[in-house]
Short mmCIF file of C-alpha atoms and ligand atoms in Angstrom, two decimals:
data_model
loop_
_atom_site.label_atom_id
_atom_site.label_comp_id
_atom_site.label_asym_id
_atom_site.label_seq_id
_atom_site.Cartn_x
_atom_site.Cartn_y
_atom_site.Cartn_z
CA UNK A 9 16.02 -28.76 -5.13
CA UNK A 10 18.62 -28.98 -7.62
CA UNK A 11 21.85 -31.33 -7.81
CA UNK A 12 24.49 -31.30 -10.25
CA UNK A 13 26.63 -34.57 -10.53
CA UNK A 14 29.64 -34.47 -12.11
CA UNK A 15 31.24 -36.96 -14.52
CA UNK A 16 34.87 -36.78 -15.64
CA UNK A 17 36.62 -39.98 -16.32
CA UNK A 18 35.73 -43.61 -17.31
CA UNK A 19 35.35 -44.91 -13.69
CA UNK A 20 32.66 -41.90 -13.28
CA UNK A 21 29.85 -42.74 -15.60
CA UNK A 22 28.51 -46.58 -14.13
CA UNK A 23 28.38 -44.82 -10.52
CA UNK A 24 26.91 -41.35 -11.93
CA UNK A 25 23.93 -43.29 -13.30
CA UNK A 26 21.96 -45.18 -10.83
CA UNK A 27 22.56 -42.00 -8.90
CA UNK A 28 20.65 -39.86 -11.45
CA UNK A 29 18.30 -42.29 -11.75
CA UNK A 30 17.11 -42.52 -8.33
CA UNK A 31 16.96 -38.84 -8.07
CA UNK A 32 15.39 -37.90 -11.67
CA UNK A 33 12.67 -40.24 -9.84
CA UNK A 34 12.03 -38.23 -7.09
CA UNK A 35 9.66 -35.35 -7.67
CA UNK A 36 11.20 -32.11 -6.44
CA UNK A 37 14.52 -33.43 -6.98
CA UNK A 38 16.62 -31.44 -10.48
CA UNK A 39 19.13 -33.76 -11.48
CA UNK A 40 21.63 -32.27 -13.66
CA UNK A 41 25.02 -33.99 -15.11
CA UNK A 42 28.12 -32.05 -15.56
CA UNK A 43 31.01 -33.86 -17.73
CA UNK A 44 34.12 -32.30 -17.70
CA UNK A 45 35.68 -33.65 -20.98
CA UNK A 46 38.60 -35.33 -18.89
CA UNK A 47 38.03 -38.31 -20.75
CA UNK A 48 36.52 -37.58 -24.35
CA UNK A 49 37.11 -40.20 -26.95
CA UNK A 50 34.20 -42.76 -27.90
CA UNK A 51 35.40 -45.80 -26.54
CA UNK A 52 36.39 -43.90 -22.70
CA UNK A 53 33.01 -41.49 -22.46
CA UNK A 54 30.40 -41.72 -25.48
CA UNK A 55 29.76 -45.46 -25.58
CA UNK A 56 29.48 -45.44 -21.09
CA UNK A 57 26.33 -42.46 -21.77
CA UNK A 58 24.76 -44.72 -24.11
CA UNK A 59 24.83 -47.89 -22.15
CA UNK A 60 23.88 -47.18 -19.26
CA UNK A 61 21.23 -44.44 -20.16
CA UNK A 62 22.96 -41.33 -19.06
CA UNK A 63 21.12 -38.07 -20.44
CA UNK A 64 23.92 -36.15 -23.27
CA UNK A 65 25.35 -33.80 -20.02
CA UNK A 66 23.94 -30.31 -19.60
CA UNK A 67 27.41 -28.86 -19.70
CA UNK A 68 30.20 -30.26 -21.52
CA UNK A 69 33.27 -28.48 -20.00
CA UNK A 70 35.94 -30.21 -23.01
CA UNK A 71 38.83 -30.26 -20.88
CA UNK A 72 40.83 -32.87 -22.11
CA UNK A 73 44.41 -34.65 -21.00
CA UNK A 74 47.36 -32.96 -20.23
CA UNK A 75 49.43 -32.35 -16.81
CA UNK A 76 47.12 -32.84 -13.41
CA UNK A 77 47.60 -29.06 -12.77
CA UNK A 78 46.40 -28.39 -16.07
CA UNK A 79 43.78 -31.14 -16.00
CA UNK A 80 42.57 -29.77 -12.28
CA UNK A 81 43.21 -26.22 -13.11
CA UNK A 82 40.86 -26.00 -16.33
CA UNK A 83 38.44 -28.01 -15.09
CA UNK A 84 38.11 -25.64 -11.98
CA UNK A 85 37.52 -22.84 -14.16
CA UNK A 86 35.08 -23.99 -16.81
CA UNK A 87 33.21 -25.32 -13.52
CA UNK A 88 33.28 -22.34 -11.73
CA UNK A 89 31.03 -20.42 -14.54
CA UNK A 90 28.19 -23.32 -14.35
CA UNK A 91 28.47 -23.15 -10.61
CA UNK A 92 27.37 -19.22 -10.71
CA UNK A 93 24.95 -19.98 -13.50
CA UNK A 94 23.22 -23.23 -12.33
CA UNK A 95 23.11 -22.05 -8.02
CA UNK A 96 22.88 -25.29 -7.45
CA UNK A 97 21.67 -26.88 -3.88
CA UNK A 98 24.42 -29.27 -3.65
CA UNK A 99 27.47 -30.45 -6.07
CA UNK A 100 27.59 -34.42 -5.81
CA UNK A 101 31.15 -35.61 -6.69
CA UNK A 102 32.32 -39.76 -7.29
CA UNK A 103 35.25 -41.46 -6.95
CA UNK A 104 38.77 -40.25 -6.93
CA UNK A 105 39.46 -38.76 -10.41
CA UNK A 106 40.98 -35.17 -11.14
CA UNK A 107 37.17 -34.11 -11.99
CA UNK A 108 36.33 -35.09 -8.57
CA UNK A 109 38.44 -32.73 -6.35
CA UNK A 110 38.75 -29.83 -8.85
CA UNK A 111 34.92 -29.58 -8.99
CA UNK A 112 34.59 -30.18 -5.08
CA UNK A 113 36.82 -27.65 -5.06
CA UNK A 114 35.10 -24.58 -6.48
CA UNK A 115 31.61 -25.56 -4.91
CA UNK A 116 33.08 -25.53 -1.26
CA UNK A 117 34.05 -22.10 -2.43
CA UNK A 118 31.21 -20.95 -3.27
CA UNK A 119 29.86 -22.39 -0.20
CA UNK A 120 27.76 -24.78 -1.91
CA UNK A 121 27.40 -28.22 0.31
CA UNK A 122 29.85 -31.07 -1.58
CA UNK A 123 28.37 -34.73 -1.91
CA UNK A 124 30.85 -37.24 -2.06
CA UNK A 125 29.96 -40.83 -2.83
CA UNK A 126 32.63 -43.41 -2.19
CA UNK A 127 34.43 -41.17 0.36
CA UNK A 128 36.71 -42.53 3.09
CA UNK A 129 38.86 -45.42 1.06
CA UNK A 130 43.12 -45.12 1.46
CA UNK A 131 45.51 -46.94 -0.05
CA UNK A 132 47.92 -45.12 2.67
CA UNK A 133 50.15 -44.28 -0.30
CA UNK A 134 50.62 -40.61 -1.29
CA UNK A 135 52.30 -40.91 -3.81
CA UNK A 136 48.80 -41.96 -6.03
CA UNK A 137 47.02 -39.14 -7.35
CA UNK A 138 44.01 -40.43 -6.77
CA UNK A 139 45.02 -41.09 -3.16
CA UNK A 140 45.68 -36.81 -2.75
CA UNK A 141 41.86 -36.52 -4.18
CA UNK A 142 40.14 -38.73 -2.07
CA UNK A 143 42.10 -37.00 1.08
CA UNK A 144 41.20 -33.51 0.04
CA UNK A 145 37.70 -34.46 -1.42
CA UNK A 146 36.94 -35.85 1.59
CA UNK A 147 38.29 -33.18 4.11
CA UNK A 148 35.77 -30.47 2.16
CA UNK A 149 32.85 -32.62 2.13
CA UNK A 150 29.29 -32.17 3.70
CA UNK A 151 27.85 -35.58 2.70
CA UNK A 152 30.66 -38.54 2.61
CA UNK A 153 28.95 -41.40 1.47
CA UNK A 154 31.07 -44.57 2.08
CA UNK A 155 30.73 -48.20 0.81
CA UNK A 156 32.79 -50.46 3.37
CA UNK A 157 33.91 -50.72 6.79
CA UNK A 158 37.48 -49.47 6.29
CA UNK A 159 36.18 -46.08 5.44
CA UNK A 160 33.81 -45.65 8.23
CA UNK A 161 37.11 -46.28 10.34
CA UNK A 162 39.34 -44.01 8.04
CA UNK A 163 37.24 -41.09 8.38
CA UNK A 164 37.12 -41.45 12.28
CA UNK A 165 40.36 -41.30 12.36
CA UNK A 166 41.02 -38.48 10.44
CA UNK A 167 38.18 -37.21 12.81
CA UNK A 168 35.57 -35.94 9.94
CA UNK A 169 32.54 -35.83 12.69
CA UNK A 170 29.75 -38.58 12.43
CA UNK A 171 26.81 -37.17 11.46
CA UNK A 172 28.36 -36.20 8.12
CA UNK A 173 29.45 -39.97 7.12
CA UNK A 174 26.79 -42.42 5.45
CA UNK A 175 27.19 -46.33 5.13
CA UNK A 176 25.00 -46.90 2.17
CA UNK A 177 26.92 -49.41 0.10
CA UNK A 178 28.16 -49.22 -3.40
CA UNK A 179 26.63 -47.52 -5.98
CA UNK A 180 28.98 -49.10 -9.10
CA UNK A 181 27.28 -52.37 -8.37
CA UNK A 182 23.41 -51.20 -8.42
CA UNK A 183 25.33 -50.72 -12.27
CA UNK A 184 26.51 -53.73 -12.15
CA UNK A 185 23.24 -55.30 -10.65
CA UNK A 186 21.12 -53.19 -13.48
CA UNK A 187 22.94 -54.45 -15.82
CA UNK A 188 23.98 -57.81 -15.67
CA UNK A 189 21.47 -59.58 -17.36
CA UNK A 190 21.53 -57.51 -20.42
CA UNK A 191 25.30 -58.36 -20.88
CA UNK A 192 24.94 -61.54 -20.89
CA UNK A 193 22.99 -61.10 -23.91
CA UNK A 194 25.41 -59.67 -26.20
CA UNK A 195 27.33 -61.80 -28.84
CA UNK A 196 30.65 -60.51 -28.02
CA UNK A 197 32.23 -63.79 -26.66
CA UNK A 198 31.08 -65.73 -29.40
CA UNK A 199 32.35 -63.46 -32.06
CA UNK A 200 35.84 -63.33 -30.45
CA UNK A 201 35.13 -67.21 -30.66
CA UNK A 202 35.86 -67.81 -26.59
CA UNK A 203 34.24 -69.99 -24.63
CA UNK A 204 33.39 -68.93 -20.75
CA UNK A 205 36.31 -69.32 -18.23
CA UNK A 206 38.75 -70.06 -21.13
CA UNK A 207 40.43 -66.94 -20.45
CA UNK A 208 42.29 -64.61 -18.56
CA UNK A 209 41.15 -60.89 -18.84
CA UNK A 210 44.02 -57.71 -18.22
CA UNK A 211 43.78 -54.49 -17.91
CA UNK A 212 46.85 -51.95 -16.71
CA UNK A 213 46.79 -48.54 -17.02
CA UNK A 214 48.02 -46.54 -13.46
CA UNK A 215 51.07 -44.18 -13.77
CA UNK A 216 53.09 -46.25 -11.68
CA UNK A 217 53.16 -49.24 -14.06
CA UNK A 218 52.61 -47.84 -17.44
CA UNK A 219 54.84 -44.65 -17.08
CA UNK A 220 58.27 -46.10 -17.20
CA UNK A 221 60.19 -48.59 -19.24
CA UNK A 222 60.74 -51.28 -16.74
CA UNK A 223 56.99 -51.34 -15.73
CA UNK A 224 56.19 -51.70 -19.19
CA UNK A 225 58.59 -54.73 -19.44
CA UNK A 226 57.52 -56.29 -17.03
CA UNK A 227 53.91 -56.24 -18.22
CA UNK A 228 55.01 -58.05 -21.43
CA UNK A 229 56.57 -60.75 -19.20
CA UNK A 230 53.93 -61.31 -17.53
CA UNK A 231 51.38 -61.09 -20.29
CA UNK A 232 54.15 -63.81 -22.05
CA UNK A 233 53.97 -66.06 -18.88
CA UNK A 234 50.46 -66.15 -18.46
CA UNK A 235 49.76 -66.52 -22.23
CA UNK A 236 51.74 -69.42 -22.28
CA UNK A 237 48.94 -70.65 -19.97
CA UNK A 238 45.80 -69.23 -21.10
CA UNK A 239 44.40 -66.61 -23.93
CA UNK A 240 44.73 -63.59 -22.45
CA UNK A 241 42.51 -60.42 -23.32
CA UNK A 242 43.70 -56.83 -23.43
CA UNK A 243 41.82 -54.32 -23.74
CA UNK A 244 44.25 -51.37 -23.91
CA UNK A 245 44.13 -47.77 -22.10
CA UNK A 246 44.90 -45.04 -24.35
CA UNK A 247 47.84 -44.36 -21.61
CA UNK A 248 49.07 -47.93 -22.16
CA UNK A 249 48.37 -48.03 -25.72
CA UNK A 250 50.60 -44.35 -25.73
CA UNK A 251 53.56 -45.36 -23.81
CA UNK A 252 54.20 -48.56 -25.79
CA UNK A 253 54.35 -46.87 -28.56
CA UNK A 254 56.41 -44.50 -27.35
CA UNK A 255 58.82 -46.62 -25.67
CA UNK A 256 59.30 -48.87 -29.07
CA UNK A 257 57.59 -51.51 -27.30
CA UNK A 258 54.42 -52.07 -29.57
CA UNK A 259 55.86 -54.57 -31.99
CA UNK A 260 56.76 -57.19 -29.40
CA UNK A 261 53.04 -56.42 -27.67
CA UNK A 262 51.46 -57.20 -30.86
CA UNK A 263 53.79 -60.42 -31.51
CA UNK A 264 52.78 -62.48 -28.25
CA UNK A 265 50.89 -65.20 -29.27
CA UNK A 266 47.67 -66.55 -27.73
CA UNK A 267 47.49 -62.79 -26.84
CA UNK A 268 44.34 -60.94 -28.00
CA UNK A 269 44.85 -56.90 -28.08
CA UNK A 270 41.34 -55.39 -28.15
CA UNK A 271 39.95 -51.58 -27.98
CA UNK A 272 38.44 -50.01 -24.82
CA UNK A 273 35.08 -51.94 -24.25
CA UNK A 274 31.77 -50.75 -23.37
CA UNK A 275 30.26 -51.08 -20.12
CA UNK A 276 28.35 -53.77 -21.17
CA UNK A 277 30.98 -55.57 -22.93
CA UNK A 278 33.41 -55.38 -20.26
CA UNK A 279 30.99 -56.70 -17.89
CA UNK A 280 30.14 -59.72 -20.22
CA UNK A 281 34.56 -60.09 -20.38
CA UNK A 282 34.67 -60.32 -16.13
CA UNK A 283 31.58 -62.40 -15.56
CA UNK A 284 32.94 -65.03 -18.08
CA UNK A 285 37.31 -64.60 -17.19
CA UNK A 286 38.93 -67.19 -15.15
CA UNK A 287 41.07 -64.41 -13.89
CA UNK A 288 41.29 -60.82 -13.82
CA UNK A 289 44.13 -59.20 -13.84
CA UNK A 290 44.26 -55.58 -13.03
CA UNK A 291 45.58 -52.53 -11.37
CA UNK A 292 42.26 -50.65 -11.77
CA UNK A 293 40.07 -49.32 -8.36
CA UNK A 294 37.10 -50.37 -9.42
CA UNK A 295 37.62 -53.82 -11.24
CA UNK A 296 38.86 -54.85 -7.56
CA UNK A 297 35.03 -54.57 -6.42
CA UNK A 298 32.94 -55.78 -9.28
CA UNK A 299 35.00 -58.93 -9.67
CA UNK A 300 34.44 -59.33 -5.70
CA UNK A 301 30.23 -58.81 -6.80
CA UNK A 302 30.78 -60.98 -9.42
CA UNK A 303 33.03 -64.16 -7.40
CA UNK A 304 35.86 -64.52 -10.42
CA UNK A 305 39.15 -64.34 -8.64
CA UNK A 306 41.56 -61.17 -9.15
CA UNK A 307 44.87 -60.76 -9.19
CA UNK A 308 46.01 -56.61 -8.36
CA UNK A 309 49.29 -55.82 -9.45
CA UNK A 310 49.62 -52.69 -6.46
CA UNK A 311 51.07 -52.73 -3.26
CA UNK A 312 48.57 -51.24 -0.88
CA UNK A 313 44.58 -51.41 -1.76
CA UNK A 314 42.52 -48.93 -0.78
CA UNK A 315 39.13 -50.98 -1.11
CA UNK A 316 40.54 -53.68 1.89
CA UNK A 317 37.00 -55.78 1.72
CA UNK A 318 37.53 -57.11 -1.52
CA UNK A 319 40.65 -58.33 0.01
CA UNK A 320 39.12 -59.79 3.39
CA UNK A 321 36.00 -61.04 2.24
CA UNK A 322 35.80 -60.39 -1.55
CA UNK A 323 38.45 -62.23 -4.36
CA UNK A 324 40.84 -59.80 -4.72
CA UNK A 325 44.47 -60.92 -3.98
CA UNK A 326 47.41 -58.14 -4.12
CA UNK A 327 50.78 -58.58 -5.83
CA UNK A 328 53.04 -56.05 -5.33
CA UNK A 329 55.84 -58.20 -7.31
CA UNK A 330 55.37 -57.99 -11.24
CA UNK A 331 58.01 -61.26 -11.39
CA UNK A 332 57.07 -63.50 -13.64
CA UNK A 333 57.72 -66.51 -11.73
CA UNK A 334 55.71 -65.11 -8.71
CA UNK A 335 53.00 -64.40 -10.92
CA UNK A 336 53.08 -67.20 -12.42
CA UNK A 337 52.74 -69.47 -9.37
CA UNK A 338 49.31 -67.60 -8.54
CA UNK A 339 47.97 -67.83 -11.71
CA UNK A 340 48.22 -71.81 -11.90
CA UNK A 341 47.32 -71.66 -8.40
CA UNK A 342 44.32 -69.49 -8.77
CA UNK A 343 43.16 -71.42 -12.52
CA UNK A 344 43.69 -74.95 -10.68
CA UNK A 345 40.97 -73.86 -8.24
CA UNK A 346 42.84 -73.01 -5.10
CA UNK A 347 41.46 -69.42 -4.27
CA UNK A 348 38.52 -68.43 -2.49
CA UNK A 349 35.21 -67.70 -3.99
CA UNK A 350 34.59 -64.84 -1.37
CA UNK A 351 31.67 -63.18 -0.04
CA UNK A 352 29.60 -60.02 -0.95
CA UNK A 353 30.34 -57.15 1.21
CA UNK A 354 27.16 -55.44 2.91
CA UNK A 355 24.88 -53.38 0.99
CA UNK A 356 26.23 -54.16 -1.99
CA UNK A 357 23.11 -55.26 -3.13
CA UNK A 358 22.04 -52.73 -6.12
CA UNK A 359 20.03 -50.85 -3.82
CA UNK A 360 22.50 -47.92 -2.78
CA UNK A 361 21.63 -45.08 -5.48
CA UNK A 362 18.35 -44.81 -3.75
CA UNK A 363 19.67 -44.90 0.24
CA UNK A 364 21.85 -41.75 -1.07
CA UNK A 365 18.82 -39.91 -2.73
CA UNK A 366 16.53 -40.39 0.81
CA UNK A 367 19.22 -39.29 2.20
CA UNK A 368 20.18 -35.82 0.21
CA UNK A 369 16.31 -35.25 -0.13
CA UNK A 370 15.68 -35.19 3.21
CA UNK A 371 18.64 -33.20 4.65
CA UNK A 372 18.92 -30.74 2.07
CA UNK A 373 15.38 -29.64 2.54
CA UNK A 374 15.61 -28.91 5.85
CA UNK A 375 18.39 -26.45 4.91
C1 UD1 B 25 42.19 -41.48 -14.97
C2 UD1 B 25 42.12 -41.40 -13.45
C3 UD1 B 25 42.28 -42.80 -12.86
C4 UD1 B 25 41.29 -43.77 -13.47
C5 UD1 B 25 41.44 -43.74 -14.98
C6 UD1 B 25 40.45 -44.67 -15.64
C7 UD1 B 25 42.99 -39.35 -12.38
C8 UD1 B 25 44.09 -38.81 -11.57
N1 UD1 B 25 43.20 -40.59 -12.90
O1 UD1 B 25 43.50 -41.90 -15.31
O2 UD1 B 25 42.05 -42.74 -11.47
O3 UD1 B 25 41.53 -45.07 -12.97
O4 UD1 B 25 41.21 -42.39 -15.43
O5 UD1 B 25 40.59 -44.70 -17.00
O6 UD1 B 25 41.99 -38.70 -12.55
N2 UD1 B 25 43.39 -40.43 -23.21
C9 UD1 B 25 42.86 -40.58 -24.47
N3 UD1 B 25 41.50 -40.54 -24.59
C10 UD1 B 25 40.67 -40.38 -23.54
C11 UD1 B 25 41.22 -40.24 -22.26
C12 UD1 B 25 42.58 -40.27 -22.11
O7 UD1 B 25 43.57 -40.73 -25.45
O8 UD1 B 25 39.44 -40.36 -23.73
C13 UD1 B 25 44.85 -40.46 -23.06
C14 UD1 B 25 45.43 -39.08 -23.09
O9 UD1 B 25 46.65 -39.16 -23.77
C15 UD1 B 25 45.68 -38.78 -21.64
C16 UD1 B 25 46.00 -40.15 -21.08
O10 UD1 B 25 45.19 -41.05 -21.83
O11 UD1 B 25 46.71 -37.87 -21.42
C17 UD1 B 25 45.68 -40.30 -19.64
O12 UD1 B 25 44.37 -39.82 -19.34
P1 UD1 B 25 44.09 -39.11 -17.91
O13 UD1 B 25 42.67 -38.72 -17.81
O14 UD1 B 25 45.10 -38.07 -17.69
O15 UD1 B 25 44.43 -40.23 -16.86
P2 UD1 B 25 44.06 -41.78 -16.81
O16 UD1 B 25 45.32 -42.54 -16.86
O17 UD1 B 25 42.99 -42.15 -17.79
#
C-alpha cells in the first residue's frame, strides 16, 4: 500500500514527519514525500528536512512564490504527472497551505482517496486563504483527521458524514514531543547571550498584517512598546522582511533598540526560542498550539482563531486591536504573572502519528 504525503510550506514539514515515521514503520506501508517547492529557501524548507529527519522528497515539484492562482495552479500540474506515475493508494494532505488543496485537488480527480490531517478547524473568516483551503480540502476528503473538539462540531455541521472524521489529536506536537529534549540542548540562547524568560519572542507574517502600510506601522509600535519593556526577538518572514523593505520601513525596524532582528530559525531553534519566551507574540496557526503544549502565554494579533482550544483551555489570548496602549496593558499584565498557565488539550500527547497510520492501514486495505 502506497501513500504519498505532501509537503509545501514551512508549517508542513514538523507535521509531515512523525507521520512518515509511523508509517515507514509499518511493513506493507510505502511512504513517499512529495514537496512542492512552495517554500524553497534554506532557512523555510532545507534546514526543517534535516531536523527533523525527513528523507530528501521523492519529487521536488520547484514551484515557488508568486500569485495563489499561480502558486495553486502550478502546483496542480507538476502534481498531476506524479499522481499518474506513482498510482498511489491514497494522497495524505496537512494543514491549510496552497500545497494542501491544490494537491487534494488533482487526487480527488483522479479518484484517488484524499487524507487530510488537521481537517475541520474555522476561523469563520473568508477572507483568509487558508480559511478557503481548509473548507474545500475538507469538503473532498475521504479521511479528515481532526485534533480538537471544535472540528468534530464544525464538520457536523457542515454535515461531512461520521464515519469519515477521526479524533486522533495533533500530530505537530508528537514533533514537538520528539523533539523537545534535543532543543534544549543547543547553545543558541547562550550565544545570543539571553537568559530564559528574559524575553519576548515575535513572529508576524499573514497577509492581513504584513501586506499594507498601516499594518506594518503598527507592528513597529508595538514592537517599540513592548521593547521598551523587554528584549524582543524577531525572527523575520521573508514576506515581512519583503514588505519593509519595500514600504521604506527597514531603517526604523533595524533602529529599535533592545530589539533583536534574527533569520528564520530551525525547528529546533525555534522550539528552544518558545520553551524559554516569557511571551509569544504571533499571528501564526500553529505557534497558537505549541505554546498551549508548551504553557508560555501567547498573545495572537487576529480577530477570529480557528484552533478555539488553545483559547479555552490552552494560553492563547486573541487581540484583534494592534494599539499600542491595548497591547501594552496585556503584555505587563501577562509578564507580571496574571494569565493562565492552561491545560493540554486531549491527545495531544505525541502519540497521534501512529493513531492515523492504524487507522489508514486498516481501512485502506480493506479497499
Ligand atoms: C504560507 C501559507 C501560510 C503559512 C506560511 C508559513 C498559504 C496560503 N499560506 O504563507 O498559511 O502560515 O506559509 O510560513 O499557503 N518567500 C521566500 N522564500 C521562501 C518562501 C517564501 O522568499 O522560501 C517569500 C516569497 O517572496 C513569497 C513570499 O515569501 O512570495 C510569501 O510566500 P508564500 O508561500 O506565498 O506565502 P506565506 O506568506 O509564506
Amino acid at each position: 500500500m502506497k501513500i504519498l504525503s505532501i509537503v509545501g510550506a514551512r508549517p508542513n514539514f514538523m507535521k509531515v514527519a512523525p507521520l512518515h515515521r509511523a508509517f515507514a514503520s509499518r511493513e506493507g506501508l510505502e511512504s513517499k514525500i512529495i514537496h512542492t517547492g512552495q517554500h524553497y529557501d534554506a532557512r523555510m524548507s532545507d534546514v526543517f528536512f534535516k531536523q527533523l529527519e525527513l528523507p530528501e522528497p521523492d519529487y521536488f515539484l520547484g514551484v515557488g512564490g508568486g500569485s495563489h492562482t499561480q502558486q495553486t495552479a502550478r502546483t496542480m500540474l507538476a502534481f498531476e504527472s506524479v499522481l499518474q506515475a506513482e498510482k498511489p493508494d491514497a494522497v495524505l494532505v496537512v494543514g491549510d497551505v496552497n500545497a494542501t488543496l491544490a494537491c487534494a485537488l488533482v487526487a480527488v480527480k483522479e479518484h484517488i482517496p484524499v487524507v487530510h490531517v488537521e481537517a475541520g478547524l474555522r476561523s469563520g473568516d473568508r477572507r483568509m486563504p487558508e480559511e478557503i483551503n481548509r473548507i474545500l480540502t475538507d469538503s473532498i476528503s475521504d479521511y479528515l483527521f481532526v485534533t480538537e473538539q471544535a472540528a468534530l462540531d464544525n464538520l457536523k455541521a457542515e454535515n461531512v458524514p461520521d464515519e469519515k472524521v477521526f479524533f486522533v489529536g495533533n500530530v505537530m506536537i508528537d514533533s514537538l514531543v520528539h523533539y523537545r529534549e534535543k532543543a534544549r540542548q543547543l547553545p543558541l540562547l547562550s550565544e545570543l547571550g539571553l537568559e530564559p524568560e528574559s524575553y519576548v519572542l515575535m513572529t508576524m507574517h499573514r497577509p492581513a498584517n504584513v501586506d499594507h502600510v498601516a499594518g506594518l506601522r503598527s507592528i513597529l509600535d508595538l514592537i517599540k512598546s513592548t521593547a521598551a519593556y523587554r528584549t524582543v526577538l524577531f525572527p523575520i518572514h521573508p514576506r515581512t522582511r519583503n514588505n519593509m523593505a519595500q514600504f521604506g520601513l527597514q531603517t526604523e525596524l533595524e533602529a529599535i533598540p533592545n530589539l533583536r532582528l534574527l533569520e528564520p530559525q530551525g525547528y529546533l531553534e525555534f522550539l528552544q526560542l518558545m520553551e524559554n519566551a516569557c511571551l509569544i507574540i504571533t499571528d501564526s496557526g500553529g505557534i497558537q498550539e505549541e505554546t498551549t503544549c508548551l504553557k508560555v502565554p501567547c498573545l495572537t494579533f487576529r480577530d477570529s482563531t480557528e484552533r478555539p482550544v488553545t483559547v479555552e483551555l490552552g494560553t492563547n489570548f486573541l487581540l484583534a486591536d494592534l494599539d499600542p496602549q491595548t497591547v501594552h496593558r496585556h503584555v505587563v499584565a501577562i509578564l507580571e504573572g496574571k494569565m493562565k498557565t492552561g491545560t493540554i488539550p486531549p491527545l495531544w500527547d505525541g502519540q497521534t502519528a501512529g493513531r492515523v497510520a492504524e487507522i489508514l492501514a486498516s481501512s485502506l486495505q480493506k479497499k
